[in-house]
Structure formats: C-alpha cells, structure tokens
Coordinates of C-alpha atoms and ligand atoms in Angstrom, one line a residue:
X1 CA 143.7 114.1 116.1
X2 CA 146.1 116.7 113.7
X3 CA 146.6 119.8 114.7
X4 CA 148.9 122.4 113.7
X5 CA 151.7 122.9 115.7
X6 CA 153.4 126.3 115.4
X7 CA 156.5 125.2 116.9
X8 CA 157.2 123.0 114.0
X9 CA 154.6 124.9 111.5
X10 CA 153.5 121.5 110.5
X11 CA 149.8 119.7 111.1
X12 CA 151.1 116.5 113.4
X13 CA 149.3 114.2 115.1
X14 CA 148.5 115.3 118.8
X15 CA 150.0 112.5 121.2
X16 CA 150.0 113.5 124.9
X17 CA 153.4 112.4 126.6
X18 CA 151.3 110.2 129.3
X19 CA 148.4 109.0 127.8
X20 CA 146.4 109.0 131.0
X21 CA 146.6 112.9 130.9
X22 CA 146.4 115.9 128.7
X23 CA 149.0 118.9 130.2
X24 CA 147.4 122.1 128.7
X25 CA 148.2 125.6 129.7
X26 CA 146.3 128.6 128.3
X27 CA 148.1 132.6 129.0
X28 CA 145.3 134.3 130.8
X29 CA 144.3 137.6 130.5
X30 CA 145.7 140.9 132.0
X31 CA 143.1 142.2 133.9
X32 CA 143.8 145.7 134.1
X33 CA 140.4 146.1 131.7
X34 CA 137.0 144.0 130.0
X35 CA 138.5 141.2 127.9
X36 CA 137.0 142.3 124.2
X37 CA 135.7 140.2 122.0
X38 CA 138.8 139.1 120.4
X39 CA 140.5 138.1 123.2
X40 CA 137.4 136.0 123.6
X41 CA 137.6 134.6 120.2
X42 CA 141.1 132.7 121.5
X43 CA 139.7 131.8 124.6
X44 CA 136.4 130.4 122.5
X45 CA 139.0 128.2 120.5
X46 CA 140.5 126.9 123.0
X47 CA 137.6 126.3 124.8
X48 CA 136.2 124.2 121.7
X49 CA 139.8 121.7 121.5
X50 CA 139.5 120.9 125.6
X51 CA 135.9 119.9 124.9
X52 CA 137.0 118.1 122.0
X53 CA 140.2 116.4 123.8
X54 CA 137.9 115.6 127.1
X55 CA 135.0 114.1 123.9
X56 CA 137.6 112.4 122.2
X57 CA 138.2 110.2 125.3
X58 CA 141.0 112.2 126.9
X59 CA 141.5 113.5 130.4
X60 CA 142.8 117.1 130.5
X61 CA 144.2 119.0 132.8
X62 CA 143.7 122.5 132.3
X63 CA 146.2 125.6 134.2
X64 CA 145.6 129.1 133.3
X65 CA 147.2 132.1 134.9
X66 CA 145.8 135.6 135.5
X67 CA 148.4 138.4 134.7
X68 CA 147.9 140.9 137.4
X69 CA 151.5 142.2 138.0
X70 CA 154.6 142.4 135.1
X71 CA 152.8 143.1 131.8
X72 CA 154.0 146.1 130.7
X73 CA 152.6 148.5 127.9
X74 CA 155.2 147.2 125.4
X75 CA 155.4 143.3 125.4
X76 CA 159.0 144.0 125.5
X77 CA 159.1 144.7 128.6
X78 CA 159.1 148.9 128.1
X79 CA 156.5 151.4 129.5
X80 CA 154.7 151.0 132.7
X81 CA 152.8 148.3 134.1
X82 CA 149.4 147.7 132.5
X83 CA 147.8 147.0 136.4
X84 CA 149.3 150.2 137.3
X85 CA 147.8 152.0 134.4
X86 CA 144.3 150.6 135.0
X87 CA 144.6 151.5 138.5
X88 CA 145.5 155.0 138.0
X89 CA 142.5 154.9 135.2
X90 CA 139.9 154.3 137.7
X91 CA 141.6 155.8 140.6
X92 CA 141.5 152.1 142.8
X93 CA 144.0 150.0 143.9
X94 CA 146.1 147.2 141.9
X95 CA 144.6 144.5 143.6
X96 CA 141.1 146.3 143.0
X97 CA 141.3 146.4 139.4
X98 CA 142.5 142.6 139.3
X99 CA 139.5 141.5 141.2
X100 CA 136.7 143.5 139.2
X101 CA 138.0 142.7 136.0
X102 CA 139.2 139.0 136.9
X103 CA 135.2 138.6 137.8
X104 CA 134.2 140.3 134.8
X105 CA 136.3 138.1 132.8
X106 CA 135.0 134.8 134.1
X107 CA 131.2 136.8 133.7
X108 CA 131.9 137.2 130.3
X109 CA 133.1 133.6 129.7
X110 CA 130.1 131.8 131.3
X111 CA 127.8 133.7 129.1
X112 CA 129.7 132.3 126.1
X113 CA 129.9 128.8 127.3
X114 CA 133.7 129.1 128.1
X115 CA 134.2 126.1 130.9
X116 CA 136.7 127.8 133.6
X117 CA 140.0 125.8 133.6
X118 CA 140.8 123.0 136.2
X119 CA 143.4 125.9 137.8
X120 CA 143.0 129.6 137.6
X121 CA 146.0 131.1 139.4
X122 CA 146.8 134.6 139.8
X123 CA 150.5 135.5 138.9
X124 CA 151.4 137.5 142.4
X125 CA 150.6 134.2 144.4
X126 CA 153.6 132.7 142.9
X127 CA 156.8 134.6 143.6
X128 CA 158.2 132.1 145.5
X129 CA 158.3 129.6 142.0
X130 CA 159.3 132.5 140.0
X131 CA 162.2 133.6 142.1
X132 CA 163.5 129.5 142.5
X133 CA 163.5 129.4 138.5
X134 CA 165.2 132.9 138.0
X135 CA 167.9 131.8 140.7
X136 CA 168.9 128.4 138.9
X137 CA 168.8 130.7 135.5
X138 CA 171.6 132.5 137.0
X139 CA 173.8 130.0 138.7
X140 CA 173.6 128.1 135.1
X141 CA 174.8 131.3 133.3
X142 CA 171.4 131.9 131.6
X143 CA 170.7 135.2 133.3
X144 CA 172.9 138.5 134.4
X145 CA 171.6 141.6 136.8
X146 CA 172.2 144.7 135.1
X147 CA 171.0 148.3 136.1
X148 CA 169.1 146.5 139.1
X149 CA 166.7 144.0 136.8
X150 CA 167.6 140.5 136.4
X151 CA 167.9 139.8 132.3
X152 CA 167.9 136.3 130.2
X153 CA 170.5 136.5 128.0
X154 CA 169.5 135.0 124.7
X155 CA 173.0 134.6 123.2
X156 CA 173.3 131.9 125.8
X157 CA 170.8 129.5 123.3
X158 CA 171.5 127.6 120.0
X159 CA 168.2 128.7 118.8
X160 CA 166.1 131.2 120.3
X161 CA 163.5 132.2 117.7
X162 CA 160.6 129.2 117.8
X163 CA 157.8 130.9 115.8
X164 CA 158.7 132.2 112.6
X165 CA 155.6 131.7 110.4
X166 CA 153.9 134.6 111.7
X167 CA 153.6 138.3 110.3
X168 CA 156.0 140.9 110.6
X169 CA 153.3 142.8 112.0
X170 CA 153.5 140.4 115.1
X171 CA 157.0 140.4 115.1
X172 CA 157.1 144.1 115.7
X173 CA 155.3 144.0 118.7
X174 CA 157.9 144.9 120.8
X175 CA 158.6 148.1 119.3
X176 CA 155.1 149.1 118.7
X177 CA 154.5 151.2 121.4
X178 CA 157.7 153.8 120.4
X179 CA 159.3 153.6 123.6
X180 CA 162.8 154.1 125.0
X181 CA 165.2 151.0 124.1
X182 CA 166.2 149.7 127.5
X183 CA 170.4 150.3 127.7
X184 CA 171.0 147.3 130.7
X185 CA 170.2 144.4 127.9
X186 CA 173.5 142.6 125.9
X187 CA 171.4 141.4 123.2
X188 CA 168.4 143.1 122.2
X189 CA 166.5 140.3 122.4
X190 CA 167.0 140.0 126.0
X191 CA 164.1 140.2 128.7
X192 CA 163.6 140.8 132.5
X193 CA 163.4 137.8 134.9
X194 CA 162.9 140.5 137.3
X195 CA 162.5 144.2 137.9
X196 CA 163.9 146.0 140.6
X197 CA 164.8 149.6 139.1
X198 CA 163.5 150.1 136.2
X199 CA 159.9 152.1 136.3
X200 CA 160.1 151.3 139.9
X201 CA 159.5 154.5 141.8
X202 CA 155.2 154.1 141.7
X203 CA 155.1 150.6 141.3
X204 CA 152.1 149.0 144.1
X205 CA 153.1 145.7 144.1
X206 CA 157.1 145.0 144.9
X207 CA 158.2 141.2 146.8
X208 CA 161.5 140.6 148.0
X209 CA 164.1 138.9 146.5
X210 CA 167.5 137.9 145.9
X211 CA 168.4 140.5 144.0
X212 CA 166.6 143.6 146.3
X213 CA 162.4 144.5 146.3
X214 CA 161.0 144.0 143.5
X215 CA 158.7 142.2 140.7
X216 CA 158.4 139.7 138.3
X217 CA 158.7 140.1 134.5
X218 CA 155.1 138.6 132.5
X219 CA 157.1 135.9 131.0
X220 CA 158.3 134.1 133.9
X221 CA 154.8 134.1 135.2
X222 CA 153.7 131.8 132.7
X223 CA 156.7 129.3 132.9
X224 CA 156.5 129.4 136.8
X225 CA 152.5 128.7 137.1
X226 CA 152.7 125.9 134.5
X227 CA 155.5 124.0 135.8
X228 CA 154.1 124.5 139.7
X229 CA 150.7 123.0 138.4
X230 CA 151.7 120.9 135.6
X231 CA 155.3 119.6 136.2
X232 CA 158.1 119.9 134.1
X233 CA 156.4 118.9 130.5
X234 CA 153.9 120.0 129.0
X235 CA 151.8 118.6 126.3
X236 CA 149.9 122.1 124.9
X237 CA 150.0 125.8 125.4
X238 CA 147.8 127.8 123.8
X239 CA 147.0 131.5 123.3
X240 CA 146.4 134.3 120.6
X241 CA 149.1 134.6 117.6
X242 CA 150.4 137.7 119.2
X243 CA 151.5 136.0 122.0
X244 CA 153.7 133.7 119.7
X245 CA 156.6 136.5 119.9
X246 CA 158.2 137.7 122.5
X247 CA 156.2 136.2 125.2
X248 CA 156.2 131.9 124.1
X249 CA 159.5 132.1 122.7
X250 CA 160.5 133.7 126.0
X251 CA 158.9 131.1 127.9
X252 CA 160.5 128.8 125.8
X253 CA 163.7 130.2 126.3
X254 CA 163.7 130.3 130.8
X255 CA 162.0 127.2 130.8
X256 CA 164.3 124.8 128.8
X257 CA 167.2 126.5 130.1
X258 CA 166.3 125.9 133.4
X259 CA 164.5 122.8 133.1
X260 CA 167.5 122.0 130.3
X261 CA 165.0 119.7 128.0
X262 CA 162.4 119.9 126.2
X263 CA 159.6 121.6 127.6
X264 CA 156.2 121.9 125.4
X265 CA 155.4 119.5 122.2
X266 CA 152.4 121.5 121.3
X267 CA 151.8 125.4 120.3
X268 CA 148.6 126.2 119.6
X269 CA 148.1 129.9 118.8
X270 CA 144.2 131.7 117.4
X271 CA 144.6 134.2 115.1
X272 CA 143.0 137.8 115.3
X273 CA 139.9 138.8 115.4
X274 CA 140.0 142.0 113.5
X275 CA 137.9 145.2 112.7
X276 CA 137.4 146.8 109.4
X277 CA 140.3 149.3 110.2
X278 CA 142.6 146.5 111.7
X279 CA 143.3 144.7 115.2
X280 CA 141.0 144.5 118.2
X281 CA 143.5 145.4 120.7
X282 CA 142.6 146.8 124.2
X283 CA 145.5 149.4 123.7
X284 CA 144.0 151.2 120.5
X285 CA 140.6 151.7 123.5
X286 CA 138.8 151.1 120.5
X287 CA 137.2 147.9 121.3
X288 CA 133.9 145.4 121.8
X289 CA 132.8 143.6 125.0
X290 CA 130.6 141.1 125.4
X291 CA 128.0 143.6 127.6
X292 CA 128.1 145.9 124.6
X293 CA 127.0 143.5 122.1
X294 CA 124.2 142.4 125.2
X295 CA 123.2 146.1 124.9
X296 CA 122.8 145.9 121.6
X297 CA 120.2 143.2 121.9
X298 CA 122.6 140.0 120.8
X299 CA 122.5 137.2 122.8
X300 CA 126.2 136.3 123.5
X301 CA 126.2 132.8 122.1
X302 CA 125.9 134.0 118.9
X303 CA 129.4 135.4 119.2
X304 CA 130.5 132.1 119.7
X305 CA 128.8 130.7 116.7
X306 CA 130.2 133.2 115.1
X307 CA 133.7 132.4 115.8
X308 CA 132.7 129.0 114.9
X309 CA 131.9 129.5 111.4
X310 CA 135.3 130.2 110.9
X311 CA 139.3 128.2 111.5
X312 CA 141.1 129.3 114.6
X313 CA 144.3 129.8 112.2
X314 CA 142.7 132.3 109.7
X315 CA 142.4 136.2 110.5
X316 CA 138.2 136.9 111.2
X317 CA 136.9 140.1 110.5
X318 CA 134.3 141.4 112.6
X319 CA 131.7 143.7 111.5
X320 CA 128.0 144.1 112.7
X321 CA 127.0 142.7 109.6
X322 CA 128.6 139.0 109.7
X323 CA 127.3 139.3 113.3
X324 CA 123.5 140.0 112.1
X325 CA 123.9 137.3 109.2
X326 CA 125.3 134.8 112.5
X327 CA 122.1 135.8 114.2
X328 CA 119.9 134.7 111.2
X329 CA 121.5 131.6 110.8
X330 CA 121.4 130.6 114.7
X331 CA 117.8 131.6 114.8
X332 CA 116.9 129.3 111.7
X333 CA 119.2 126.5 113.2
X334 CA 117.3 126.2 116.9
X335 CA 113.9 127.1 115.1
X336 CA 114.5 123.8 113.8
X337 CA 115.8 121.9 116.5
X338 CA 112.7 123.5 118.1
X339 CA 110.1 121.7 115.8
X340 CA 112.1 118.4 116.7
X341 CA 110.1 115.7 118.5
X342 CA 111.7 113.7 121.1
X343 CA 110.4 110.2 119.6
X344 CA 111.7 107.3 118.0
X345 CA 114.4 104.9 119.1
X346 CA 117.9 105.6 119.3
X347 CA 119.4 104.9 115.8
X348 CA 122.8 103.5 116.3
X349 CA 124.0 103.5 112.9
X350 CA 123.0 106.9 112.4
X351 CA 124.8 107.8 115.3
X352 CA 127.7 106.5 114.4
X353 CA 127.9 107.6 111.1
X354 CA 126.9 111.5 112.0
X355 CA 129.7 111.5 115.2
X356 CA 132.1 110.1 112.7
X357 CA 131.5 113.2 110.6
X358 CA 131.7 115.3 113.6
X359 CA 134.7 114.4 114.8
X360 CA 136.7 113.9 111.3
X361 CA 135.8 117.7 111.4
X362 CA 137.3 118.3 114.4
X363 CA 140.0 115.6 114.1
X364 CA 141.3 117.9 110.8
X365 CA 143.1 120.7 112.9
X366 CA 139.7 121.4 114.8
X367 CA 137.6 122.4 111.7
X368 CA 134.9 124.1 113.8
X369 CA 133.0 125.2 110.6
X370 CA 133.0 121.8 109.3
X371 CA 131.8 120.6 112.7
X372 CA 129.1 123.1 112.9
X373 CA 127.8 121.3 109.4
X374 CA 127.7 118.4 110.7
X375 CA 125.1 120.0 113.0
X376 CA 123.2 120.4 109.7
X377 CA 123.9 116.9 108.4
X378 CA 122.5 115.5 111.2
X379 CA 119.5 117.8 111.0
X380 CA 118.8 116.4 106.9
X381 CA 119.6 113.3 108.3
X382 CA 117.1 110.7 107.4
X383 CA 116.3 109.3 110.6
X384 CA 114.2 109.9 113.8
X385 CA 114.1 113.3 115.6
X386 CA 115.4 111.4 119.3
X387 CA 118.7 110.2 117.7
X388 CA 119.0 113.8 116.5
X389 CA 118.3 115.1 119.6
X390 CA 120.7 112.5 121.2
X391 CA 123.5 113.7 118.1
X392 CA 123.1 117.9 119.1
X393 CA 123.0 117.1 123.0
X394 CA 126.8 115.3 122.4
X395 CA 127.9 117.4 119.4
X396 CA 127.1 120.7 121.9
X397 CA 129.0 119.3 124.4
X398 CA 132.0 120.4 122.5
X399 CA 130.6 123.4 120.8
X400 CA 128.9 124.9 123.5
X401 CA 125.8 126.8 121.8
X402 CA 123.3 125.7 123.8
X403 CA 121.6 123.7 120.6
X404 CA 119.5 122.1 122.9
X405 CA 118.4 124.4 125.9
X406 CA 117.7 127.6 123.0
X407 CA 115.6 125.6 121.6
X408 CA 113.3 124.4 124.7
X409 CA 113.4 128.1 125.5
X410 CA 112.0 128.9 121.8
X411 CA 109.5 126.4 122.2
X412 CA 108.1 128.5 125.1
X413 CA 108.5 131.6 123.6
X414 CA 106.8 130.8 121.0
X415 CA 104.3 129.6 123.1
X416 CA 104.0 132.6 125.3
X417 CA 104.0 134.9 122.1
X418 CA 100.8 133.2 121.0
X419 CA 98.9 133.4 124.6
X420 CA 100.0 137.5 124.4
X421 CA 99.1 138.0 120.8
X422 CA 95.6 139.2 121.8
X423 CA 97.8 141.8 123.9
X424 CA 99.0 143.3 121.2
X425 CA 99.7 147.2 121.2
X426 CA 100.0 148.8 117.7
X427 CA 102.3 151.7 118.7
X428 CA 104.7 149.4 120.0
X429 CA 104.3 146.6 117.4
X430 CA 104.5 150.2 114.9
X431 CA 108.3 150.8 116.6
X432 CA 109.8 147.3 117.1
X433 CA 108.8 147.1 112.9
X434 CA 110.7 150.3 112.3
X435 CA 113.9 149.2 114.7
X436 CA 113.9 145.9 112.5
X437 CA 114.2 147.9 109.1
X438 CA 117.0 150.1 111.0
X439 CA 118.9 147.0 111.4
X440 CA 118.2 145.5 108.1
X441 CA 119.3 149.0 106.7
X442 CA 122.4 148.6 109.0
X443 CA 121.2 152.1 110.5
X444 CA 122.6 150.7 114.2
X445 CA 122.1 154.1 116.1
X446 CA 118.6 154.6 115.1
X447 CA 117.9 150.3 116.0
X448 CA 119.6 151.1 119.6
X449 CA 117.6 154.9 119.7
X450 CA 114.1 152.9 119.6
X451 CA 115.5 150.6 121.6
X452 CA 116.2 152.6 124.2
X453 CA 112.9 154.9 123.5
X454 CA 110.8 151.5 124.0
X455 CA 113.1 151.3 127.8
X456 CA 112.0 154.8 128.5
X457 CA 108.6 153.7 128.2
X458 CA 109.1 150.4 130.4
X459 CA 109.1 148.0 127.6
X460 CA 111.8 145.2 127.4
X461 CA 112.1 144.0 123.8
X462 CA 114.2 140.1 123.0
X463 CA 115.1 138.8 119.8
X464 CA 113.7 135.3 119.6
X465 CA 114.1 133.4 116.2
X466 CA 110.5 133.9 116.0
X467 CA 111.0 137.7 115.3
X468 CA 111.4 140.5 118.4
X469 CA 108.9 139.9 121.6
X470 CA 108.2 142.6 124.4
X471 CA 106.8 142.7 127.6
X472 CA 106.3 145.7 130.3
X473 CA 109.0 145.7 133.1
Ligands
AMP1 P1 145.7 139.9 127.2 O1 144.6 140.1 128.1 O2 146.1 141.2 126.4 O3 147.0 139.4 127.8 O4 145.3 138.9 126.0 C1 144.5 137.7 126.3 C2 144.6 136.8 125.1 O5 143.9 137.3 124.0 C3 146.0 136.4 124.6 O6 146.0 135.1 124.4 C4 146.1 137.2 123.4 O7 147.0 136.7 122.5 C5 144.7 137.2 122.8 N1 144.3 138.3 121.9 C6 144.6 139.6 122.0 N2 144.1 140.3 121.0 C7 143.4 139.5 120.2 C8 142.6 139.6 119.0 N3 142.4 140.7 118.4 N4 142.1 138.4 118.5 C9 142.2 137.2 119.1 N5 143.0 137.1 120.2 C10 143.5 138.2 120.8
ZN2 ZN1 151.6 133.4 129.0

C-alpha cells in the first residue's frame, strides 16, 4: 500500500517495522464539548485505513487517547484549559464534562460506523508515564523549569520543524487566539512538559510531581499513552492537519529526545472539513453534530459517504447541498443493492477481478472515492447478484456504510409502505410533498418547520430511498 507520509511529504510504500503488527496511534478528542462533524471527518478516515490495513491482511493495533486535562485554548499552550472552560460552561465538574462528552463521542462514532480503537485511554490516568518521560527530558538537558512550568527547549534539536507542507494558516495556530506571549520560554518555540504556575490558581485537576502540584502539558499526553501502549516505535499516527503543528512536531520533539531514535515512520494527517465561510472549528461555536444533522432527518451514514466521495488530503467543503446530493446518491445505490437477488454461485474470477479494483483504489494513498466506484463496478458487473452480494459484504467491511443491512431494511420498508398505502391520509401526504419541495428549493427552515408541525401532530416522518414514509407515534 502507498500512502503519503507528511513527515517526508512523499507517497511511500507503508511497511510496518514488525510485520506481525501494525503500531497506530490516533490523537483523540478533547472532550470539553460534541465532536462536530469535521472532527468526525478525520476520525471517518482513519477509521477507513485500519479497516483497510486489518482487510489487507494486517494485524493492527490501535491506541487512542482522550484529552481531558492540558489542552489549552491556544495550542500553544496560552489561555485556559479547554476542560476547565467546558466545565464552567455547564456549571459541572471536570471529570463531569469528560464523561458526558467522552460518551457522546463514542455515540456519535457508532452511528457512523467508526470501530472504537483496541485502547481508549484517558490522559489524567497516566501521570505517572508522563512525569518518567519529562524527568529523563531534564537529566538529558532537553528541558528547563522556568517561572514554575517545566519547558522543552527546542534549540536543543538539529531539526525541529517536521511538517512543512502545510498552510500558513495552520502554522499560525499558535497565535490565533491573540493571547499573552508566555515570558518563561528561551525560544519561542518552546512548550510545557508541565504546568505548575501558570493559569494555575482555578485549575480542578492538579497531581504531584517533581517539580511541585501540578499538570501535564497536551503534548506529552500523546507521547506518554503511545509509548505506555505501544512501545517505543511506532509505525502510524494519525490526526487532522491542524494537529501537524505544534502538537506532532512537539511529540516528535519529547519523544525522540527521550527515547533518542527514531520514533514514528508514518504521519498521516486529514485535511478540513470546511464551511462556506471557512473552518469547522469547535472554538468559532459555529458548528455541526451529528444529532443535528439526525434532527434534520439525515441518516448519519450518509455523512460518512459523504466524506467518502472525497481524498482524506484535499480540503471538503460542506454545505447542505453536497449533503442532499450524497443522500440521493446513497438512496439510488442501496435501492439497487435492494433489488439484488441472493442466487447464483460464487463467481471467483469476478471476485477477484472487482477486489483487485477495490483494493488498487485503496492501495493508491486510500482513494476512498475510487473505492466507492468500485462499489458501482461491481454493481454493472456482468455476473450473478450472490457474488455481488459476497463483493459489497467484504468491500463494506472497510467502508462501513452498511451496503448490505440498508438495503434489507429498504426491502422491508418498501414492503411495509405497500401494506399501509391503503392508509393513506391526504393532509399528511399534502405536507410531507410540500417539505420535499422546501428541500429541493434548499428552503431548510421551512423543510424542518413541517417537520416539526407533522411531530406536533404525533407523526414520525423517515427518509427511505423510496421517498419519505410516516407513521403515528
Ligand atoms: P480536538 O477534539 O479539537 O482535539 O480535535 C479532534 C480531531 O479533529 C483532531 O485530530 C483534529 O485535528 C481534527 N479536526 C479539528 N477540526 C477539524 C476539521 N474542521 N476538519 C477535520 N478534522 C478536524
Ligand atoms: Zn495527540
């Protein structure tokens, strides 16, 4: 398989270190609020290349961490703790927020097929590793205390910048949020190991330490879960671009200085999912969830197929639009695997020939559109409808849209719908018409008013592929 490696910026062939195992970390998310959609995008993506390592023959082992302490509102370690902000937000506790929105993260992921990772570890049940690495850091001159906080110091390296093929834009993360420039650091590139002083007085959740009560930067969290879970090499890290700078090339930085070799081969990193007025970000509060686009009446696996349609390392624009045009495609798609019939006898040359195609897609730096067309190859396919059955069953165990299961479920929609066809109601039938030319005429507020006037009147409406059904709740 080639993929591109960001370290390098150059498509290489992926080659685990032990061949018995695939190493693979994945940054988790901060759960001081709802993932959004586009932090779902990465985690789609990288969903999609463990499927397609584990199909491919490989085992993988899979760590991701949850950020629930050390994140701070600038990723340059300025502002106030993210957990700490959510907290105050809702008027709960830390640990509070961290649990409703870690469970609403792993909700949201399960409704788009996202497989949980072999570990899910929580950053503040690791101090002890954090504290081990940031202690060898300083005996081997990679780290000073100044002003109370524990610092890297990046003059120490040869080379500290890894990723330099990304925008400016994400460069300039650190300085995005306009706040104070912290005075303790030598080089401005410099980040905290650990936090003792600095925004200290209201923070919840302080551990001791060597160097007096405190808590962990977000960067060492990352180096410190990996290597207690995966050892001291790792063989892929993924996460969004953004993450690229400061927060990889920090992890970079603590972890080959304390390990003092090489640490990761690969660097996979999914690029944005933007709006029409720029980045989804959780900051800017203007964002999507998944239970929003549910309320909306879109079944979350479209999302996914979605994100599909397009390469991990080009910028997606969302609007409701390309979302309504994904809905019409998946409909069309599982109407046909819906008129399927599971007969015949498994063609084996057909077979081989359609997974070829599949997985040259996906062997071409995971070219999830070409792999979703492959879907439609083996649909034209002449051949019988059980080896295409057999095809979408294997091809969905990679990209997760339940080809199969939707369209059992149509089957017995459609089925349904024809047995309550006599029950037809012409008022009703009269609104669900009008909310469909709403949403044809993109008019969104007046689709979700009718929507919610057909709820006030204890109707439930679902968009099949057959066209919108109701029933009486
Ligand atoms: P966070 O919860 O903010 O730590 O982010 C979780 C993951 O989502 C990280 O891997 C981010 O790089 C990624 N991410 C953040 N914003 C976006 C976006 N607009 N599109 C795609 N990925 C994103
Ligand atoms: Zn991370």
């Amino acid at each position: 398989m080639k993929l591109y490696n960001s370290a390098t910026q150059k498509r290489e062939e992926f080659i685990p270190k032990d061949p018995s195992i695939v190493k693979m970390y994945t940054c988790g998310p901060t759960v001081y609020h709802y993932a959004h959609i586009g932090n779902l995008r990465s985690y789609i993506m990288e969903d999609v290349l463990e499927k397609y390592l584990r199909y491919a023959g490989y085992n993988v082992k899979r760590v991701m961490n949850i950020t629930d302490v050390g994140h701070l509102t600038s990723d340059a370690d300025e502002g106030e703790d993210k957990m700490l902000k959510g907290a105050r937000r809702e008027k709960k506790t830390v640990m509070e927020i961290a649990k409703f929105y870690t469970d609403a993260f792993f909700a949201d992921c399960e409704k788009l097929n996202i497989k949980v990772p072999d570990v899910v570890e929580p950053a503040t049940n690791c101090i002890d590793e954090y504290i081990k690495i940031i202690e060898r850091l300083m005996e081997k001159g990679y780290a000073y205390f100044a002003g109370g906080n524990v610092y890297f110091d990046t003059s120490k390296l040869d080379k500290y910048y890894i990723f330099n093929d990304h925008d400016e834009e994400d460069l300039a993360v650190g300085v995005r949020e306009g706040v104070e420039e912290d005075k303790n650091k030598k080089n401005k590139a410099d980040f905290v190991l650990w936090f003792t002083k600095s925004k200290f007085e209201d923070q919840e959740l302080k551990w001791e330490s060597p160097w007096g009560m405190g808590y962990p930067g977000w960067h060492i969290e990352c180096s410190g879960i990996s290597m207690k879970h995966l050892g001291d090499y790792l063989d892929i890290h993924c996460g969004g671009i953004d993450n690229a700078f400061p927060h990889h090339t920090n992890e970079i930085a603590q972890s080959e200085s304390y390990l003092g070799h090489k640490w990761c081969n690969f660097w996979f990193h999914v690029h944005h999912l933007n709006t029409t007025s720029g980045k989804m970000s959780k900051s800017s509060g203007e964002f999507l969830t998944v239970s929003l686009l549910e309320e909306k009446g879109y079944d979350p696996i479209v999302y996914r197929f979605f994100c599909l349609q397009s390469h991990y390392r080009k910028n997606l624009v969302f609007s409701y639009e390309n979302l309504d045009n994904a809905v019409t495609a998946y409909n069309k798609l599982i109407s046909r695997i819906a008129a399927l019939k599971d007969e015949g006898e498994i063609d084996q040359s057909a077979v081989k020939e359609l997974d070829g195609k599949f997985r040259a897609a996906l062997d071409n730096d995971l070219n999830t559109s070409l792999a979703v067309t492959a879907v439609y190859d083996v649909l034209k396919y002449k051949t019988n409808d059980r080896t295409k059955l057999y095809l979408l069953g294997e091809f969905d165990k990679v990209l997760g849209l339940n080809l199969i299961s939707a369209a059992e479920k149509a089957k017995n929609t459609e089925a349904k719908a024809e047995a309550a066809s006599s029950e037809s109601d012409p008022v009703i039938d009269e609104l669900i018409a009008k909310r469909a030319q709403a949403k044809k005429d993109k008019n969104y507020a007046e689709a979700d008013r009718i929507r919610d006037e057909l709820k006030a009147q204890g109707i439930e409406i679902t968009d099949t592929p057959q066209g919108t059904t109701w029933r009486k709740i």
